Short mmCIF file of C-alpha atoms in Angstrom, two decimals:
data_model
loop_
_atom_site.label_atom_id
_atom_site.label_comp_id
_atom_site.label_asym_id
_atom_site.label_seq_id
_atom_site.Cartn_x
_atom_site.Cartn_y
_atom_site.Cartn_z
CA MET L 198 32.80 116.52 -65.28
CA THR L 199 29.16 117.09 -66.34
CA LEU L 200 27.33 114.88 -69.15
CA ILE L 201 25.04 116.87 -71.48
CA THR L 202 23.61 114.76 -74.29
CA GLY L 203 26.46 112.73 -74.63
CA GLN L 204 29.41 115.44 -74.61
CA THR L 205 31.46 116.08 -71.89
CA ILE L 206 31.82 119.66 -70.80
CA ARG L 207 35.07 120.24 -69.11
CA GLU L 208 35.54 121.73 -65.91
CA ALA L 209 38.64 124.20 -65.81
CA VAL L 210 38.50 124.71 -62.16
CA ALA L 211 36.50 122.49 -59.76
CA LEU L 212 36.56 123.38 -55.98
CA ASP L 213 34.45 121.09 -53.59
CA GLY L 214 34.15 121.84 -50.00
CA VAL L 215 37.18 124.10 -49.81
CA GLY L 216 38.09 125.57 -46.15
CA LYS L 217 41.03 127.46 -45.46
CA THR L 218 41.95 128.15 -41.90
CA PHE L 219 45.66 129.69 -40.83
CA GLU L 220 47.02 128.20 -37.74
CA GLY L 221 45.75 129.41 -34.64
CA GLY L 222 43.38 132.01 -36.54
CA PRO L 223 39.70 131.92 -37.49
CA PRO L 224 38.59 130.45 -40.76
CA ILE L 225 39.11 132.55 -43.71
CA LEU L 226 37.42 130.40 -46.19
CA GLU L 227 34.71 127.80 -45.45
CA ASP L 228 32.59 125.32 -47.68
CA ILE L 229 33.36 126.78 -51.26
CA SER L 230 31.96 124.59 -53.92
CA LEU L 231 32.39 126.34 -57.44
CA SER L 232 33.06 125.30 -60.75
CA VAL L 233 34.40 127.21 -63.96
CA ARG L 234 33.77 125.63 -67.13
CA SER L 235 36.31 125.57 -69.60
CA GLY L 236 36.43 129.03 -71.32
CA GLU L 237 34.18 130.33 -68.90
CA PHE L 238 34.83 133.97 -67.58
CA VAL L 239 33.86 134.21 -63.80
CA CYS L 240 34.40 137.26 -61.40
CA LEU L 241 34.61 136.82 -57.51
CA LEU L 242 33.31 139.52 -55.93
CA GLY L 243 33.62 140.60 -52.26
CA ALA L 244 34.52 143.26 -49.31
CA SER L 245 37.69 143.32 -48.13
CA GLY L 246 38.20 140.41 -45.47
CA CYS L 247 36.44 137.91 -47.78
CA GLY L 248 39.63 135.55 -48.80
CA LYS L 249 39.49 136.38 -52.16
CA SER L 250 43.31 136.28 -52.57
CA THR L 251 43.33 133.43 -50.49
CA LEU L 252 41.24 131.65 -52.62
CA LEU L 253 42.83 132.45 -55.81
CA ASN L 254 46.49 131.35 -53.97
CA LEU L 255 44.54 127.99 -53.29
CA ILE L 256 43.37 127.49 -57.07
CA ALA L 257 46.86 128.27 -58.09
CA GLY L 258 48.42 125.71 -55.93
CA LEU L 259 50.56 128.22 -53.88
CA ASP L 260 48.83 126.98 -50.70
CA THR L 261 46.79 124.36 -49.76
CA PRO L 262 43.42 124.06 -48.51
CA THR L 263 42.58 122.80 -44.95
CA ALA L 264 39.59 121.12 -46.13
CA GLY L 265 38.11 120.09 -49.21
CA THR L 266 39.76 119.41 -52.83
CA VAL L 267 40.83 121.94 -55.57
CA GLU L 268 41.00 120.63 -59.24
CA LEU L 269 42.46 122.33 -62.03
CA ASP L 270 42.29 121.37 -65.60
CA GLY L 271 46.01 120.81 -66.80
CA GLY L 272 47.12 121.17 -63.63
CA HIS L 273 48.51 124.72 -63.83
CA ALA L 274 47.10 128.27 -63.45
CA ALA L 275 48.69 131.71 -64.73
CA LEU L 276 48.34 134.29 -62.07
CA MET L 277 48.14 137.91 -62.18
CA PHE L 278 48.42 140.55 -59.47
CA GLN L 279 47.37 144.17 -58.61
CA GLU L 280 50.78 145.26 -59.10
CA SER L 281 52.45 144.08 -62.39
CA ALA L 282 55.18 142.00 -60.57
CA LEU L 283 56.99 142.14 -63.62
CA PHE L 284 61.07 141.62 -63.19
CA PRO L 285 62.44 144.96 -62.97
CA TRP L 286 65.63 143.87 -64.49
CA LEU L 287 64.56 142.44 -67.47
CA THR L 288 63.10 144.11 -70.47
CA ALA L 289 59.29 143.62 -71.39
CA ALA L 290 59.99 140.70 -73.88
CA ARG L 291 62.64 139.02 -71.68
CA ASN L 292 60.03 139.13 -68.77
CA VAL L 293 57.53 137.27 -71.45
CA GLU L 294 60.40 135.09 -72.58
CA LEU L 295 61.28 134.00 -69.06
CA ALA L 296 57.93 132.66 -68.73
CA LEU L 297 58.26 130.70 -71.96
CA ARG L 298 61.60 129.40 -70.95
CA LEU L 299 60.46 128.09 -67.54
CA ARG L 300 57.79 126.22 -69.14
CA GLY L 301 60.46 124.58 -71.22
CA MET L 302 60.25 126.21 -74.66
CA PRO L 303 63.39 125.90 -76.82
CA ARG L 304 65.49 128.78 -77.29
CA GLY L 305 65.20 129.09 -80.79
CA GLN L 306 60.92 129.58 -80.47
CA ARG L 307 61.09 131.83 -77.72
CA HIS L 308 62.01 135.38 -78.99
CA THR L 309 59.41 134.92 -81.67
CA GLU L 310 56.73 133.65 -79.39
CA ALA L 311 57.47 136.60 -77.22
CA ARG L 312 57.04 139.02 -80.03
CA ARG L 313 53.91 137.42 -81.00
CA LEU L 314 52.35 137.52 -77.22
CA LEU L 315 53.65 141.42 -77.06
CA SER L 316 51.72 142.34 -80.40
CA LEU L 317 48.67 140.55 -78.87
CA VAL L 318 48.43 143.44 -76.33
CA ARG L 319 49.87 145.72 -79.02
CA LEU L 320 53.07 146.45 -77.33
CA GLU L 321 55.85 145.31 -79.69
CA HIS L 322 56.85 148.61 -79.94
CA ALA L 323 57.96 148.70 -76.08
CA GLN L 324 59.72 145.24 -76.05
CA HIS L 325 63.08 146.62 -75.17
CA LYS L 326 61.72 148.72 -72.30
CA ARG L 327 62.17 147.89 -68.59
CA PRO L 328 59.15 148.03 -66.32
CA HIS L 329 59.93 151.26 -65.04
CA GLU L 330 60.05 152.98 -68.22
CA LEU L 331 56.26 151.95 -69.10
CA SER L 332 53.14 153.30 -67.59
CA GLY L 333 50.91 151.16 -65.10
CA GLY L 334 48.53 150.47 -67.91
CA MET L 335 51.40 149.07 -70.12
CA ARG L 336 52.86 147.24 -67.39
CA GLN L 337 49.75 145.59 -67.04
CA ARG L 338 49.32 144.47 -70.38
CA VAL L 339 53.02 142.99 -70.54
CA ALA L 340 52.08 140.98 -67.38
CA LEU L 341 48.76 139.85 -69.34
CA ALA L 342 51.11 138.65 -72.19
CA ARG L 343 53.55 136.73 -69.65
CA ALA L 344 50.34 135.34 -68.22
CA LEU L 345 49.63 133.93 -71.46
CA ALA L 346 52.66 132.83 -72.21
CA GLN L 347 52.44 130.40 -69.42
CA GLY L 348 50.40 128.38 -71.74
CA SER L 349 47.66 127.59 -69.08
CA GLU L 350 44.13 126.89 -69.74
CA VAL L 351 43.19 128.75 -66.69
CA LEU L 352 43.77 132.38 -65.98
CA LEU L 353 43.50 133.93 -62.34
CA MET L 354 43.56 137.70 -61.76
CA ASP L 355 43.86 139.23 -58.52
CA GLU L 356 42.35 142.48 -58.86
CA PRO L 357 44.68 143.51 -61.73
CA PHE L 358 43.37 146.81 -62.93
CA ALA L 359 42.47 148.27 -59.11
CA ALA L 360 45.69 150.56 -58.99
CA LEU L 361 44.86 152.30 -62.66
CA ASP L 362 43.21 155.50 -63.57
CA ALA L 363 39.71 154.84 -64.83
CA ILE L 364 40.39 155.69 -68.56
CA THR L 365 43.47 153.17 -68.64
CA ARG L 366 41.17 150.54 -66.35
CA ASP L 367 38.27 150.95 -69.09
CA VAL L 368 40.75 150.29 -71.72
CA LEU L 369 42.17 147.24 -70.26
CA HIS L 370 38.88 145.90 -69.78
CA GLU L 371 38.09 145.85 -73.56
CA GLU L 372 41.56 144.54 -74.33
CA LEU L 373 41.08 141.63 -71.89
CA ILE L 374 37.54 140.92 -73.42
CA ARG L 375 39.07 141.14 -76.71
CA LEU L 376 42.02 138.44 -76.19
CA TRP L 377 39.60 136.48 -74.12
CA GLN L 378 36.95 136.02 -76.83
CA HIS L 379 40.07 135.46 -78.98
CA ALA L 380 41.63 132.63 -77.13
CA ARG L 381 38.84 131.52 -74.77
CA PHE L 382 40.87 130.91 -71.57
CA SER L 383 39.02 130.10 -68.46
CA THR L 384 39.11 132.95 -66.22
CA VAL L 385 38.54 133.51 -62.41
CA PHE L 386 38.82 137.17 -61.94
CA VAL L 387 38.90 138.80 -58.28
CA THR L 388 37.31 142.12 -57.60
CA HIS L 389 35.88 144.40 -54.98
CA ASN L 390 34.57 146.54 -57.97
CA VAL L 391 30.88 145.76 -58.70
CA ARG L 392 30.71 147.36 -62.23
CA GLU L 393 34.13 145.94 -63.07
CA ALA L 394 32.54 142.20 -62.42
CA VAL L 395 29.48 143.10 -64.32
CA ARG L 396 31.37 144.70 -67.12
CA LEU L 397 33.56 141.79 -67.51
CA ALA L 398 32.15 138.25 -66.36
CA GLN L 399 29.56 135.78 -67.60
CA ARG L 400 28.86 134.57 -63.88
CA VAL L 401 29.46 137.04 -60.69
CA VAL L 402 29.65 134.94 -57.69
CA LEU L 403 29.44 136.98 -54.29
CA LEU L 404 31.47 136.06 -51.31
CA THR L 405 30.71 136.86 -47.67
CA SER L 406 33.38 138.05 -45.32
CA LEU L 407 35.08 136.32 -42.45
CA PRO L 408 34.76 133.28 -43.10
CA GLY L 409 34.49 133.58 -46.86
CA ARG L 410 31.37 131.53 -48.26
CA ILE L 411 29.47 131.88 -51.46
CA ALA L 412 26.82 134.19 -50.80
CA ARG L 413 24.88 134.37 -54.19
CA GLU L 414 25.65 134.37 -57.84
CA TRP L 415 24.35 135.91 -60.89
CA THR L 416 24.53 135.09 -64.56
CA VAL L 417 25.50 138.05 -66.73
CA ASP L 418 23.52 138.02 -70.04
CA ILE L 419 24.20 141.07 -71.38
CA PRO L 420 26.16 140.90 -74.59
CA HIS L 421 29.51 142.28 -75.23
CA PRO L 422 30.69 144.93 -76.36
CA ARG L 423 29.65 146.09 -72.82
CA ARG L 424 30.38 149.41 -71.57
CA VAL L 425 30.46 150.29 -67.47
CA GLU L 426 27.91 152.92 -68.56
CA ASP L 427 25.43 150.86 -70.35
CA ALA L 428 22.16 150.63 -68.57
CA ALA L 429 22.08 147.14 -68.15
CA VAL L 430 25.48 146.95 -66.74
CA ALA L 431 24.36 149.92 -64.29
CA ALA L 432 21.17 148.27 -63.19
CA LEU L 433 22.70 144.61 -62.72
CA SER L 434 25.36 146.61 -60.53
CA VAL L 435 22.91 148.21 -58.47
CA GLU L 436 21.20 145.12 -57.54
CA ILE L 437 24.60 143.37 -56.73
CA THR L 438 25.91 146.28 -54.62
CA GLU L 439 22.57 145.88 -52.55
CA HIS L 440 23.37 142.70 -51.74
CA LEU L 441 27.03 143.56 -51.09
CA ARG L 442 26.19 146.40 -48.95
CA GLU L 443 23.88 143.73 -46.67
CA GLU L 444 26.83 141.28 -46.22
CA ILE L 445 29.10 144.27 -45.20
CA ARG L 446 26.01 145.56 -42.56
CA ARG L 447 25.98 141.97 -41.02
CA HIS L 448 29.51 142.92 -39.77
CA GLY L 449 28.21 146.20 -38.33
CA GLN L 450 25.82 144.31 -35.74
CA THR L 451 27.69 143.01 -33.03
CA MET E 74 40.99 142.33 -87.18
CA ALA E 75 39.94 145.50 -89.23
CA ARG E 76 36.71 146.05 -87.17
CA PRO E 77 36.37 149.84 -86.75
CA ASP E 78 35.56 149.24 -83.10
CA ASN E 79 39.07 147.43 -82.76
CA ASN E 80 40.64 149.80 -84.69
CA GLY E 81 39.50 152.47 -82.29
CA LEU E 82 40.84 150.28 -79.19
CA ALA E 83 44.12 150.26 -80.79
CA ARG E 84 44.48 153.89 -81.29
CA LEU E 85 43.12 154.87 -77.90
CA GLU E 86 45.75 152.43 -76.28
CA ALA E 87 48.52 153.76 -78.54
CA GLY E 88 47.35 157.48 -77.38
CA LEU E 89 47.41 156.42 -73.62
CA ASP E 90 51.11 154.72 -74.35
CA SER E 91 52.47 157.73 -75.87
CA LEU E 92 51.13 159.93 -72.85
CA ALA E 93 52.38 158.03 -70.27
CA GLY E 94 55.76 157.30 -71.52
CA ALA E 95 58.45 157.87 -68.98
CA ARG E 96 60.91 159.81 -69.52
CA SER E 97 64.44 159.92 -68.31
CA ALA E 98 66.35 162.76 -67.05
CA PRO E 99 69.53 164.05 -69.41
CA ARG E 100 72.66 162.69 -67.98
CA ARG E 101 75.10 165.09 -66.22
CA ARG E 102 77.76 166.51 -67.96
CA LEU E 103 81.03 165.10 -67.41
CA ARG E 104 82.29 168.89 -66.61
CA GLN E 105 79.46 168.91 -63.90
CA LYS E 106 80.71 165.69 -62.51
CA LEU E 107 84.70 166.36 -62.54
CA LEU E 108 84.63 169.61 -61.51
CA PRO E 109 83.47 169.53 -57.86
CA PRO E 110 85.86 166.90 -56.81
CA LEU E 111 88.68 168.59 -58.45
CA VAL E 112 88.08 171.96 -56.75
CA ALA E 113 87.89 169.92 -53.43
CA VAL E 114 91.57 168.14 -54.28
CA ALA E 115 93.03 171.34 -55.32
CA ALA E 116 91.89 173.15 -51.88
CA VAL E 117 93.46 170.51 -49.90
CA LEU E 118 96.59 171.02 -51.78
CA ALA E 119 96.57 174.46 -51.42
CA THR E 120 96.03 174.58 -47.53
CA TRP E 121 98.81 172.08 -47.28
CA GLN E 122 101.05 173.98 -49.48
CA GLY E 123 100.31 177.10 -47.21
CA LEU E 124 100.85 175.54 -44.01
CA TYR E 125 104.09 174.21 -45.43
CA LEU E 126 105.18 177.74 -46.48
CA ALA E 127 103.95 179.22 -43.13
CA GLY E 128 106.66 176.82 -41.58
CA VAL E 129 104.06 175.49 -38.76
CA GLN E 130 106.19 172.28 -38.36
CA PRO E 131 109.95 171.76 -39.49
CA ASP E 132 110.34 170.23 -43.01
CA TRP E 133 111.21 166.82 -41.84
CA VAL E 134 107.74 166.52 -40.34
CA LEU E 135 105.63 168.55 -42.90
CA PRO E 136 107.12 168.16 -46.22
CA GLY E 137 105.46 170.28 -49.10
CA PRO E 138 103.63 168.60 -51.86
CA ALA E 139 106.40 169.25 -53.97
CA GLU E 140 108.81 167.23 -51.92
CA VAL E 141 106.46 164.42 -51.52
CA TRP E 142 106.20 164.40 -55.43
CA HIS E 143 110.22 164.24 -56.18
CA SER E 144 110.58 161.62 -53.49
CA LEU E 145 107.96 159.34 -55.05
CA ALA E 146 109.43 160.16 -58.28
CA ASP E 147 112.88 159.28 -57.16
CA ALA E 148 111.34 155.97 -55.98
CA ALA E 149 109.67 155.49 -59.16
CA GLY E 150 113.02 155.95 -60.93
CA ARG E 151 114.73 153.33 -58.95
CA GLY E 152 111.60 151.28 -60.02
CA GLU E 153 110.50 150.62 -56.37
CA VAL E 154 107.30 152.36 -56.51
CA TRP E 155 105.78 150.34 -59.57
CA SER E 156 106.65 146.98 -58.39
CA SER E 157 105.36 147.87 -55.04
CA VAL E 158 102.00 148.93 -56.17
CA TRP E 159 101.89 145.91 -58.87
CA ASN E 160 102.53 143.52 -55.77
CA SER E 161 100.02 145.06 -53.80
CA VAL E 162 97.40 145.48 -56.55
CA SER E 163 97.84 141.83 -57.34
CA ARG E 164 97.47 140.63 -53.79
CA GLY E 165 94.56 142.66 -53.39
CA GLY E 166 92.72 141.51 -56.61
CA LEU E 167 93.57 137.76 -55.99
CA GLY E 168 92.58 137.94 -52.37
CA PHE E 169 89.26 140.25 -53.28
CA LEU E 170 88.43 137.10 -55.97
CA VAL E 171 88.85 134.55 -53.58
CA SER E 172 86.79 136.44 -50.84
CA VAL E 173 83.72 136.81 -53.63
CA ALA E 174 84.14 133.07 -54.12
CA VAL E 175 83.95 132.24 -50.58
CA GLY E 176 81.42 135.15 -49.57
CA THR E 177 78.81 134.53 -52.24
CA PRO E 178 77.97 130.92 -51.44
CA LEU E 179 78.33 131.46 -47.48
CA GLY E 180 75.63 135.07 -48.21
CA ILE E 181 73.31 132.59 -50.30
CA VAL E 182 73.16 129.88 -47.80
CA VAL E 183 72.78 132.33 -44.60
CA GLY E 184 70.50 134.46 -46.39
CA ARG E 185 68.13 131.46 -47.32
CA SER E 186 68.27 129.09 -44.33
CA ARG E 187 66.60 130.21 -41.15
CA THR E 188 68.78 128.08 -38.79
CA ILE E 189 71.94 128.63 -40.29
CA ARG E 190 71.15 132.26 -40.32
CA THR E 191 70.40 132.09 -36.44
CA ALA E 192 73.70 130.18 -35.95
CA VAL E 193 75.88 132.18 -37.99
CA GLY E 194 74.24 135.53 -38.76
CA PRO E 195 75.52 137.36 -35.45
CA ILE E 196 79.13 135.66 -36.05
CA LEU E 197 79.38 137.28 -39.46
CA SER E 198 77.93 140.68 -38.46
CA GLY E 199 80.49 140.99 -35.74
CA LEU E 200 83.44 139.96 -37.64
CA GLN E 201 82.39 143.19 -39.75
CA ASN E 202 83.04 145.13 -36.58
CA LEU E 203 86.18 143.27 -35.82
CA PRO E 204 89.26 145.38 -37.46
CA SER E 205 91.09 143.05 -39.70
CA VAL E 206 94.29 144.29 -38.27
CA ALA E 207 93.60 142.57 -35.19
CA TRP E 208 94.05 138.97 -37.42
CA VAL E 209 97.55 139.93 -38.20
CA PRO E 210 99.22 138.69 -34.95
CA PRO E 211 97.53 135.31 -34.83
CA ALA E 212 98.11 134.75 -38.52
CA VAL E 213 101.78 135.54 -38.21
CA ILE E 214 101.93 133.29 -35.30
CA PHE E 215 100.12 130.41 -37.19
CA LEU E 216 101.40 130.95 -40.66
CA GLY E 217 104.49 132.86 -40.28
CA VAL E 218 105.49 135.82 -42.40
CA THR E 219 104.03 134.53 -45.61
CA PRO E 220 101.74 135.12 -48.08
CA GLY E 221 99.18 132.89 -46.39
CA THR E 222 99.22 135.68 -43.89
CA ILE E 223 98.25 138.32 -45.96
CA TYR E 224 95.56 136.54 -47.76
CA THR E 225 94.10 135.20 -44.45
CA VAL E 226 93.61 138.72 -43.32
CA ILE E 227 92.11 139.93 -46.44
CA LEU E 228 89.73 137.32 -46.50
CA LEU E 229 88.77 137.91 -42.86
CA GLY E 230 88.26 141.46 -43.98
CA ALA E 231 86.38 141.05 -47.18
CA VAL E 232 84.35 137.72 -46.98
CA PRO E 233 81.99 139.24 -44.27
CA SER E 234 81.36 142.35 -46.07
CA ILE E 235 80.46 140.43 -49.17
CA ALA E 236 78.22 137.79 -47.52
CA ASN E 237 76.66 140.50 -45.75
CA GLY E 238 75.88 142.77 -48.55
CA LEU E 239 74.26 139.36 -50.27
CA ILE E 240 72.22 138.93 -47.31
CA ALA E 241 71.01 142.37 -47.05
CA GLY E 242 70.21 142.32 -50.94
CA LEU E 243 68.27 138.88 -50.47
CA ASP E 244 66.27 140.19 -47.42
CA GLN E 245 65.24 142.99 -49.65
CA VAL E 246 63.65 140.64 -52.53
CA PRO E 247 59.92 141.12 -52.60
CA PRO E 248 57.88 138.09 -51.65
CA LEU E 249 56.01 139.03 -54.34
CA TYR E 250 58.79 138.24 -57.00
CA LEU E 251 59.21 134.52 -55.53
CA LYS E 252 55.52 134.00 -55.56
CA VAL E 253 55.49 135.20 -59.18
CA GLY E 254 58.54 132.76 -59.88
CA ARG E 255 56.75 129.78 -58.33
CA ASN E 256 53.78 130.48 -60.35
CA LEU E 257 55.96 130.72 -63.62
CA GLY E 258 57.39 127.56 -62.67
CA ALA E 259 60.88 128.34 -61.02
CA THR E 260 61.86 126.13 -58.27
CA GLY E 261 64.80 125.16 -56.38
CA LEU E 262 68.07 126.52 -58.19
CA SER E 263 66.07 127.84 -61.27
CA SER E 264 64.31 130.17 -58.80
CA VAL E 265 67.79 131.13 -57.10
CA ALA E 266 69.20 131.81 -60.70
CA HIS E 267 66.43 133.35 -62.46
CA VAL E 268 64.47 135.33 -59.39
CA LEU E 269 66.57 135.38 -56.26
CA LEU E 270 70.05 136.55 -57.35
CA PRO E 271 68.96 139.09 -60.01
CA ALA E 272 66.31 140.58 -57.51
CA ALA E 273 69.25 140.54 -54.60
CA LEU E 274 71.92 142.09 -57.23
CA PRO E 275 72.06 145.85 -55.77
CA GLY E 276 72.51 144.58 -52.47
CA TYR E 277 75.31 142.07 -53.60
CA VAL E 278 77.10 144.82 -55.61
CA ALA E 279 77.08 147.15 -52.66
CA GLY E 280 78.52 144.34 -50.84
CA LEU E 281 81.21 143.69 -53.22
CA LYS E 282 82.20 147.29 -53.34
CA GLN E 283 82.59 147.35 -49.55
CA GLY E 284 84.35 144.15 -49.72
CA TRP E 285 87.03 145.35 -51.85
CA ALA E 286 87.21 148.64 -49.51
CA PHE E 287 87.83 145.84 -46.47
CA ALA E 288 90.31 143.81 -48.79
CA TRP E 289 92.44 146.82 -49.41
CA ARG E 290 92.65 147.98 -45.83
CA SER E 291 93.38 144.45 -44.51
CA LEU E 292 96.21 144.37 -47.02
CA MET E 293 97.88 147.55 -45.88
CA ALA E 294 97.51 146.59 -42.20
CA ALA E 295 99.01 143.03 -42.94
CA GLU E 296 101.99 144.43 -45.37
CA ILE E 297 102.79 147.20 -42.78
CA ILE E 298 103.17 144.38 -40.17
CA ALA E 299 104.39 141.41 -42.02
CA THR E 300 107.13 142.60 -43.66
CA SER E 301 110.12 140.33 -44.77
CA ALA E 302 112.72 140.27 -47.51
CA SER E 303 111.07 136.85 -48.82
CA LEU E 304 107.40 138.37 -48.94
CA GLY E 305 108.39 140.97 -51.69
CA HIS E 306 107.79 144.59 -51.58
CA GLY E 307 104.04 146.17 -51.57
CA LEU E 308 102.71 149.43 -50.67
CA GLY E 309 102.22 148.40 -47.05
CA GLN E 310 105.99 147.84 -46.99
CA LEU E 311 107.03 150.95 -48.67
CA LEU E 312 105.29 152.65 -45.86
CA LYS E 313 106.90 150.79 -43.30
CA GLN E 314 110.25 151.55 -45.05
CA ALA E 315 109.56 155.19 -44.87
CA GLN E 316 108.85 154.94 -41.13
CA ASP E 317 112.47 153.01 -40.71
CA THR E 318 114.41 155.43 -42.55
CA ASN E 319 112.21 158.56 -40.98
CA ASP E 320 111.31 159.44 -44.63
CA MET E 321 107.94 161.71 -44.29
CA ALA E 322 107.90 162.70 -47.61
CA LEU E 323 108.04 159.07 -49.13
CA ALA E 324 105.31 157.97 -46.17
CA PHE E 325 102.94 160.69 -47.37
CA GLY E 326 103.90 159.44 -51.24
CA ALA E 327 103.07 155.89 -50.02
CA ILE E 328 99.70 157.10 -48.54
CA ALA E 329 98.95 158.87 -51.52
CA LEU E 330 99.59 155.98 -53.92
CA VAL E 331 97.28 153.92 -51.34
CA LEU E 332 94.62 155.97 -51.78
CA VAL E 333 94.73 156.58 -55.67
CA VAL E 334 94.72 152.75 -55.97
CA GLY E 335 91.51 152.70 -53.55
CA ILE E 336 89.63 155.51 -55.22
CA GLY E 337 90.62 154.29 -58.72
CA VAL E 338 89.62 150.60 -58.24
CA ASN E 339 86.19 151.90 -57.10
CA GLN E 340 85.80 154.53 -59.48
CA LEU E 341 86.77 152.57 -62.53
CA VAL E 342 85.36 148.96 -61.44
CA PHE E 343 82.64 149.54 -58.84
CA ALA E 344 80.92 152.68 -59.67
CA PRO E 345 80.05 151.79 -63.35
CA VAL E 346 78.90 148.27 -62.42
CA GLU E 347 77.12 149.94 -59.69
CA ARG E 348 75.40 152.62 -61.87
CA ARG E 349 74.51 149.88 -64.26
CA VAL E 350 72.99 147.58 -61.88
CA LEU E 351 70.66 150.30 -60.45
CA ARG E 352 69.74 151.62 -63.87
CA SER E 353 68.69 148.22 -64.84
CA HIS E 354 66.54 147.91 -61.91
CA GLY E 355 64.88 151.12 -62.19
CA LEU E 356 66.58 152.53 -58.98
CA THR E 357 68.32 155.50 -60.25
CA SER E 358 67.49 159.18 -59.39
CA ALA E 359 67.76 160.24 -62.82
CA ASP E 360 65.06 157.96 -64.07
CA ARG E 361 62.82 158.48 -61.28
CA SER E 362 62.53 162.29 -61.76
#
């Protein structure tokens, strides 16, 4: 916790010297210290092999670090993946209701709450559809509603829009920012797409590869609504891309 | 909420949604589904009748379809056929249900525990290769010609199929689902109930279907070999009786009944369940196209 003028600003995620090595392999992550303020939107950016997904698993508590500590406000974070990972045997509404049920919400409230969450992502009309009857973008919106249903302070997103077409991705960026501005959950968003990171985040953290360490970070002051085509977004993207390329080049020299 | 910007996003999304909605193919018509198998059955009957008329074999070796029908009708008139069908179906049904009750927990345990799987897995697959008729002699020695013998043989035939189907289903559960389940808070039994079993359902239903086929075959084998007055009359015993009295028409009739019951249960019970499960999992070809 950081003390500023007598007020405490809560940290949603606090990583201190986190390292991860899988048995017999080279270190995947090394000395990662990062804190995410409550309500902050942080993008983790890196080429493949930087251990982005491993880091998210550590934050989510699905895996334990071999060094350092992970602290999470509320002790729990909701996860979203590249594939929607909705359960195909349940309708959109039932998928959301399952998250509510496993969180312990009484049966009577689940139905109404699931409808409310689906209407947040503007999919109340699709509540009775099964995942295979929905488009990729709609599935990710249901997955977002399911993640919100977990009631966590922290939302972890692992390249959630990477498999979508450009138009749908753009719409989902707008949707995500709208929801974030509305609910102010703390977000850690992993991507390898620089423009996506600049489009969304308040802070972009660049990771090195093999092992993953924090190379640099940028604060993004561009006001919302942003667009990928905005000059300011493009300019910062060019700068960050240059650093990312430099990181990748280092691996070409052996 | 009525900001024009927001409104634009809502309409953009609605447009994308309506453009991208999956369309499911129209169902096949009943006529298209029923006609081909009916034609095939008619062709078999016609060939049979043709061979009969050509007199390739004497009548008592190769009776015609009409003789088989009359022989069955006679037996039905004496009440023999209905009680045989009922006895066999009730034995097969009860044996199958007990097999499900045994095979399901067995499949879950073997499917989820690595140690138990290494130990028991090969035996289970081995048992599936063993024709269950091989169990009849030892079962008769051990239990005598009793219902116990019949149910033992059914169980040894059906349980491995059901357990192996469930194990295959569990193997095919994407690890991502388990990860999502854990993140949602499903652990232990609630993970089994909410994630594992529903995800493994297609494999389980395939196992149940095969389990029924094995139960029915095993029952017939047991009934043909283990016949006694105290045991009551099933379709297998009807076949055996036909053999003892050199009644080829009755033998053919009994075989036809065994087939009709086996196929009937499959089509009326398992096929609809399987279709529903596959459709609900988005696995039918109709939904993919």
